[in-house]
XYZ file of C-alpha atoms in Angstrom:
217
model
C 32.941 -95.351 28.288
C 29.789 -93.316 28.840
C 26.221 -93.989 29.914
C 22.954 -93.243 28.183
C 20.665 -92.142 30.930
C 17.079 -93.161 30.422
C 15.445 -92.064 33.724
C 15.099 -88.547 35.045
C 16.506 -86.723 38.009
C 20.065 -88.210 38.213
C 23.593 -86.802 37.635
C 26.448 -89.257 37.113
C 30.021 -88.841 37.834
C 32.212 -91.328 35.860
C 35.682 -92.260 36.271
C 37.875 -94.544 34.165
C 41.356 -95.697 35.437
C 44.069 -98.295 34.511
C 47.129 -99.727 36.054
C 45.085 -100.680 39.127
C 46.968 -102.706 41.785
C 44.546 -104.532 43.973
C 45.665 -105.695 47.485
C 43.799 -106.582 50.559
C 45.381 -104.134 53.054
C 46.968 -100.655 52.625
C 48.102 -99.189 55.967
C 47.686 -95.682 54.951
C 44.215 -96.334 53.667
C 43.128 -98.074 56.754
C 44.275 -95.115 59.001
C 42.208 -92.726 56.822
C 39.201 -94.928 56.950
C 39.388 -95.167 60.761
C 39.697 -91.357 61.041
C 36.713 -90.644 58.815
C 34.535 -93.333 60.339
C 35.451 -92.152 63.940
C 34.526 -88.575 62.945
C 31.153 -89.705 61.478
C 30.289 -91.934 64.357
C 31.032 -89.189 66.767
C 29.042 -86.564 65.100
C 25.908 -88.334 64.058
C 23.227 -90.606 65.443
C 21.411 -93.360 63.615
C 18.391 -91.169 63.239
C 20.315 -88.202 61.920
C 21.724 -90.247 58.939
C 18.465 -89.987 57.043
C 18.288 -86.296 57.615
C 21.685 -85.523 55.972
C 21.087 -83.294 52.919
C 22.928 -85.792 50.633
C 20.878 -88.705 51.971
C 17.610 -86.916 51.747
C 18.587 -86.033 48.147
C 19.314 -89.659 47.173
C 16.129 -90.709 48.890
C 14.006 -88.278 47.010
C 15.679 -89.468 43.784
C 14.703 -92.974 44.478
C 11.110 -92.139 45.312
C 10.873 -90.174 42.009
C 11.636 -93.488 40.324
C 9.044 -95.409 42.338
C 11.549 -97.079 44.644
C 11.014 -97.087 48.468
C 14.430 -96.099 49.931
C 13.577 -97.531 53.303
C 12.971 -100.950 51.682
C 15.700 -100.787 49.062
C 18.265 -98.701 50.910
C 20.812 -96.772 48.767
C 24.208 -98.326 49.340
C 25.659 -94.992 50.721
C 23.112 -94.697 53.344
C 23.549 -98.435 54.328
C 27.229 -97.764 54.781
C 26.712 -94.619 56.892
C 24.277 -96.442 59.115
C 26.810 -99.143 59.617
C 29.505 -96.687 60.492
C 27.203 -94.782 62.889
C 26.374 -97.978 64.730
C 30.100 -98.441 65.340
C 30.723 -101.314 62.908
C 33.024 -99.284 60.629
C 33.303 -99.985 56.906
C 33.868 -103.469 55.465
C 37.505 -104.143 54.646
C 37.375 -105.721 51.145
C 40.384 -104.518 49.155
C 42.188 -101.178 48.812
C 40.095 -100.342 45.586
C 36.750 -101.160 47.070
C 37.656 -99.616 50.372
C 38.522 -96.314 48.627
C 35.125 -96.437 46.836
C 33.203 -96.914 50.056
C 35.138 -94.221 51.937
C 34.281 -91.615 49.221
C 30.683 -92.838 49.230
C 30.255 -92.133 52.981
C 31.996 -88.814 52.803
C 29.636 -87.633 49.992
C 26.433 -89.529 51.027
C 26.080 -90.700 47.324
C 25.927 -94.222 46.139
C 28.996 -95.296 44.123
C 29.166 -98.204 41.812
C 32.657 -99.879 40.958
C 33.283 -102.336 38.048
C 36.024 -104.151 36.439
C 36.374 -102.748 32.813
C 37.402 -106.000 31.435
C 33.903 -107.503 32.169
C 31.886 -104.694 30.682
C 30.479 -104.841 27.211
C 29.368 -101.217 26.118
C 27.048 -99.613 25.182
C 25.941 -98.849 28.687
C 22.623 -97.403 29.775
C 20.939 -96.492 32.966
C 17.150 -97.337 33.280
C 14.609 -99.014 35.425
C 14.725 -102.847 35.493
C 12.281 -104.785 33.554
C 10.223 -107.899 34.729
C 12.432 -111.000 34.863
C 15.667 -109.085 34.955
C 18.087 -110.101 37.779
C 21.770 -110.846 38.686
C 23.825 -112.377 41.378
C 24.494 -109.651 43.889
C 27.745 -109.285 45.725
C 27.354 -110.953 49.094
C 23.706 -111.600 48.160
C 21.577 -114.254 46.476
C 19.891 -113.373 43.253
C 18.868 -109.771 43.101
C 15.551 -109.170 41.200
C 15.605 -105.865 39.389
C 12.170 -105.135 38.167
C 11.505 -101.491 38.842
C 14.953 -100.746 40.254
C 17.406 -98.284 38.855
C 20.116 -100.279 37.039
C 23.158 -100.092 34.724
C 22.962 -102.443 31.694
C 25.443 -103.343 29.153
C 25.230 -105.552 25.940
C 25.344 -108.649 28.306
C 22.505 -107.425 30.648
C 22.218 -105.687 34.049
C 25.427 -105.323 36.100
C 25.002 -102.421 38.474
C 22.569 -100.567 40.719
C 23.021 -97.845 43.379
C 21.726 -100.482 45.857
C 23.945 -103.482 45.310
C 26.214 -104.402 42.390
C 26.640 -107.821 40.532
C 29.330 -110.468 40.877
C 29.974 -110.414 37.017
C 31.719 -106.991 37.079
C 33.070 -106.893 40.669
C 36.585 -105.938 41.519
C 38.965 -108.904 41.998
C 42.721 -109.252 42.652
C 42.979 -109.824 38.803
C 41.445 -106.365 38.138
C 43.727 -103.921 36.245
C 41.190 -101.413 34.944
C 38.068 -99.981 36.366
C 34.954 -97.993 35.672
C 33.201 -96.225 38.450
C 29.934 -94.363 38.761
C 28.715 -91.862 41.326
C 24.956 -91.662 41.448
C 24.061 -88.135 42.523
C 20.656 -86.274 42.494
C 20.189 -83.868 39.596
C 20.228 -80.863 42.177
C 23.995 -81.527 42.954
C 26.126 -78.906 41.217
C 28.357 -80.049 38.549
C 31.296 -78.496 40.366
C 30.618 -80.452 43.577
C 30.364 -83.597 41.666
C 33.542 -82.958 39.761
C 35.369 -82.189 43.124
C 34.183 -85.672 44.405
C 35.547 -87.399 41.387
C 38.913 -85.641 41.767
C 39.122 -86.682 45.417
C 38.131 -90.173 44.340
C 40.802 -90.212 41.719
C 43.501 -88.930 43.903
C 42.710 -91.757 46.526
C 42.777 -94.371 43.792
C 46.141 -93.136 42.689
C 47.583 -92.986 46.162
C 46.258 -96.299 47.517
C 45.936 -98.466 44.372
C 48.418 -96.990 41.903
C 45.595 -96.090 39.479
C 46.087 -93.915 36.462
C 43.167 -91.954 35.782
C 42.239 -91.930 32.039
C 38.913 -89.867 32.275
C 36.701 -88.058 34.585
C 33.306 -86.860 33.425
C 29.914 -85.643 34.621
C 26.702 -86.422 32.647
C 22.993 -85.952 33.429
C 19.598 -86.689 32.017
């Protein structure tokens, strides 16, 4: 799968994987999450989160799209703030936890989707009036003016909060994931993040990576 980017200033890292084994707990992953969260919590204050280069880049990207990142906080920044406040990362499943761990390490929003519930072609654009979806852990998420991913069935993802339609469940066996990075990020750095992500998915969820790619507008 690929994505037709219809808004400027973004570089996307894409990963497709199969053979995924979703489980609620993976001891090795839990230990790694605790270590990374503890390091971030000890070395950053809540005020410093917004000053991180990666977070500043994502915030600038949102502003360029006409989206206020303080009102509609990028998912990566929201996770980092939670970690710095001592709340740690949510523990959802091994697959989702790997995604969130990689997101706080890079400072970039990640989207994670069950491939079986996607209907290509896929595009990234700003939401239109009347578009919405049921957000994970949220009520209806109104998408007008927001950066969204859309397939032939409608909107399903956003670097703020994803939809329930394409969410990872225990039945998921294949996944499609997107890293939303500012255009200023080098292709090499984004590729490195993809490779680290793929390695963790293989180690902690038995995923077989089919494809890694970087695309930009």
